[in-house]
Amino acid sequence: MNNSVENRFFAIVCGALLVFVAPLFVLFLFLSSERAEKEIKDHISVLLVANAQALAKPLWDLDEDSVTQISATTVAEGAVVRVNVRDISGQLDVTQSTIPKSYKGELESISHSIVYTTVDGTKNLGAITVYYPKLGLFDGLKHEEIVFISIFIFAVLTVFGTALIGNRIFVIQPLMRLTHAIEATRQLGSRHHVDWQSNDEMGRLAQSFNEMQIKLAREETELKLAHRRATDTYNLTPAMLFSLDCDDGIAAVSDYWLAATGYARTDVIGRKFESLILPESREKYGRRKVNRSDNAARLDVTVKFSCKDERVMDVLILESTATQDGLALSVMTDVTDLKQSEDRNLRQAITDHLTGLLNRQGFETALDAKINEADLRKRELACLFIDLDRFKWINDNLGHAAGDEALCELVSRLQSRMSPGDIAARLGGDEFAVLLLAEDAEARAIEMSALISEIFHAPFVGDARLSASIGIAIYPRQAANASELLLKSDMAMYAKKRDGKNGAQIFDNSMMDDSRRRAEFESYIENGLNEDWFEAHLQPIVNIEDRSIAGFEALMRLHHPHKGVLPPADIIDVAEETGSIIRIGNRIMEKAIANLARISRIDGMQNTYIAINFSPLQFEPGLPMRIAGLLSRYDIRPERVVVEITEAVLMDDNPEIRTIINEICRFGCRIALDDFGTGYSSLSYINRFPVNIIKIDQSFTRAVNDASVDVRRKSRMLVESITTLSHKMNCTVIAEGIETEDECATLRAMGLDHGQGYLFHRPQHPDILLETLNKLSHQETGPVAHAI
């Protein structure tokens, strides 16, 4: 096998000799043989002619001796080996031969007729036949040719030998060395070089091979180093690395993986990875490949892993989708602490930090679960929506710490009355919810509502008294899903709030009608603000003595283009809930002041004022500047504007609102306390706030002439006391809702200053009012008075 190249070279050279040199050599021998044969034939032909002439006379004379002698002379020629002479008659047949008996070769013959010329002409006497050996390829060679052929053969052999030697020296030897280097590299593993230096192709080949070996040795060293580093990285990286085959069998694990799990390498190699996972997590682990997307670079799954010492770890497994040699690299991370932290965070996320109950998020999740349970168990689910009454008073008067203490005490009392399976949650602030699962959820809800009401019999922190408004909705009787159940219980709670608080209310469909009606009002309010449907109707306020007009109260009205004027109380209730009362109030305030400017152009109306009702929500820091800007625009003196407020503005004693009211007073506007005598009204408000006008509520106005003597006496005593004290404090007193002359006479006798009511004037559109005032101003020379 090692001499295959040399043998091929030898075969190629021999083939070249056979193909090119041998045919030329044979052709040369063939031509030489033909030439020699031609020369022999020419010589024998001449010899035959001569001998035929010499034999004519003896043959004519039948002189056998002479014929024999001449034949012997002919045989003596070098080329002739046999001579045969015979006459035509057959009397004479002489043969002479020099052929040895051992000669086996072929003979060539040439014959010539023997002719004798006589008087009668030419006579054919017989024939002489000469035999000579048949020439071979080499028989015709001359000495010079033999020498030439010898030289030629020597030259060919020399070239052939030189080629073989040169091939061995310059080709075979370097190839053998190259082969030996390759075999040594293959068998010994080390990179061997070829010890051969020359400037020819073999030298360049050896040099290239040596350079390649150097490069391969360097790369092999780098690969070994990289492999060692990869192995070290795989084993020493502080991460639990492992490799899986296509059947999820463990093919390799890192040292850190073994140290973290407690297993030995022999315990796990070849083992199915899922056998190390707890049974409840195996299905999840098996689905990791089913649920992956096609272009995902990795798979991730969190399962419970069983360690050697029977510890259970929550592990996050990240598995590469790319494989190498059929193996996929995975990393396993212990997330036990993280899972516990997530569980804690989840509990914190769904738990109210103050009371320990579920918060809104947790309640919504529990509500969904309870609805599913109700469906499975064929039961009803009651949702109790609880809102505390007067809880804000505790925060504002006793502080937020007291409020938190009261909430915790409330939850403690509530939980003592709940049954196993009941769920309570704090939805935010002073709002709570309770879920009750029962066959008759309504009866259970009413029972629980009674228990909740008992909670408030005992006072809370600081002897504070609380109550609760409770809304109840039943699934699936009144609600089809969780959001609807919560919404309807909330609606029932607000219905109870509006009905007087402190008690329970079960949802009914009329609440939906009320909700839709309120939604319609919201739409009317928004469209009214955008389309300018709001108007400031005016009701005059008169001097109770002479009934001359002292001022006007601006009353908000929403004039719907199709429904006409909508009830203002409903509009105000919805607007205060949605916060749009601020925009409405600003719109009414601007229109009222603009109307006052128009009224001021009428004779006798230059000193009248405009009273504007303000919601508590309107007392924003920018309110004084807004009022000042409007008065400046319409050239109205500040004292001609009266800001009417209710006890709701003053009751909380908000420092910010106090500052705004004081700023309005410093600017020159007056303050009127509206509906005085109702709710928690107190004369201390007159002392603590810069009040200029007291408006006595119309309920007192009607009661001063009540049919009941006792009611009439007490009402007159209260009105007279309020009037006296108000006058002592330099406040003007106005009676609201005067509808009869008797009421007017009684109030006038008590010393009230002004009156307002249907007896004098009804609220009117400013255009109509202006038209009427203009007519009266031309009829009377004094102040405008009497009914309009």
PDB file of N, CA and C in Angstrom, residues 9 126 174 308 395 467 582 596 667 769:
ATOM      1  N   PHE A   9       3.435   4.891 -10.895  1.00  0.00           N
ATOM      2  CA  PHE A   9       4.400   5.578 -11.740  1.00  0.00           C
ATOM      3  C   PHE A   9       5.129   4.589 -12.647  1.00  0.00           C
ATOM      4  N   GLY A 126      15.481 -26.970 -68.203  1.00  0.00           N
ATOM      5  CA  GLY A 126      15.097 -27.323 -66.828  1.00  0.00           C
ATOM      6  C   GLY A 126      15.095 -26.090 -65.956  1.00  0.00           C
ATOM      7  N   PRO A 174       9.218  12.080  -0.014  1.00  0.00           N
ATOM      8  CA  PRO A 174       8.430  13.058   0.734  1.00  0.00           C
ATOM      9  C   PRO A 174       7.000  12.563   1.013  1.00  0.00           C
ATOM     10  N   LYS A 308     -32.681  14.648  46.982  1.00  0.00           N
ATOM     11  CA  LYS A 308     -32.257  13.354  47.520  1.00  0.00           C
ATOM     12  C   LYS A 308     -32.693  13.183  48.966  1.00  0.00           C
ATOM     13  N   ASN A 395     -63.115  60.299  61.667  1.00  0.00           N
ATOM     14  CA  ASN A 395     -61.828  60.710  61.104  1.00  0.00           C
ATOM     15  C   ASN A 395     -61.588  62.196  61.293  1.00  0.00           C
ATOM     16  N   SER A 467     -73.495  53.653  62.342  1.00  0.00           N
ATOM     17  CA  SER A 467     -74.520  52.770  61.797  1.00  0.00           C
ATOM     18  C   SER A 467     -74.063  52.367  60.407  1.00  0.00           C
ATOM     19  N   ILE A 582     -69.584  71.681  39.822  1.00  0.00           N
ATOM     20  CA  ILE A 582     -68.628  72.805  39.763  1.00  0.00           C
ATOM     21  C   ILE A 582     -68.811  73.572  38.466  1.00  0.00           C
ATOM     22  N   LEU A 596     -77.819  90.361  36.555  1.00  0.00           N
ATOM     23  CA  LEU A 596     -77.848  91.483  37.491  1.00  0.00           C
ATOM     24  C   LEU A 596     -77.410  92.763  36.801  1.00  0.00           C
ATOM     25  N   PHE A 667     -62.992  90.558  49.866  1.00  0.00           N
ATOM     26  CA  PHE A 667     -63.169  91.179  48.556  1.00  0.00           C
ATOM     27  C   PHE A 667     -64.406  92.084  48.558  1.00  0.00           C
ATOM     28  N   LEU A 769     -88.661  88.339  33.447  1.00  0.00           N
ATOM     29  CA  LEU A 769     -88.575  89.204  34.619  1.00  0.00           C
ATOM     30  C   LEU A 769     -88.168  90.619  34.224  1.00  0.00           C
TER      31      LEU A 769
END
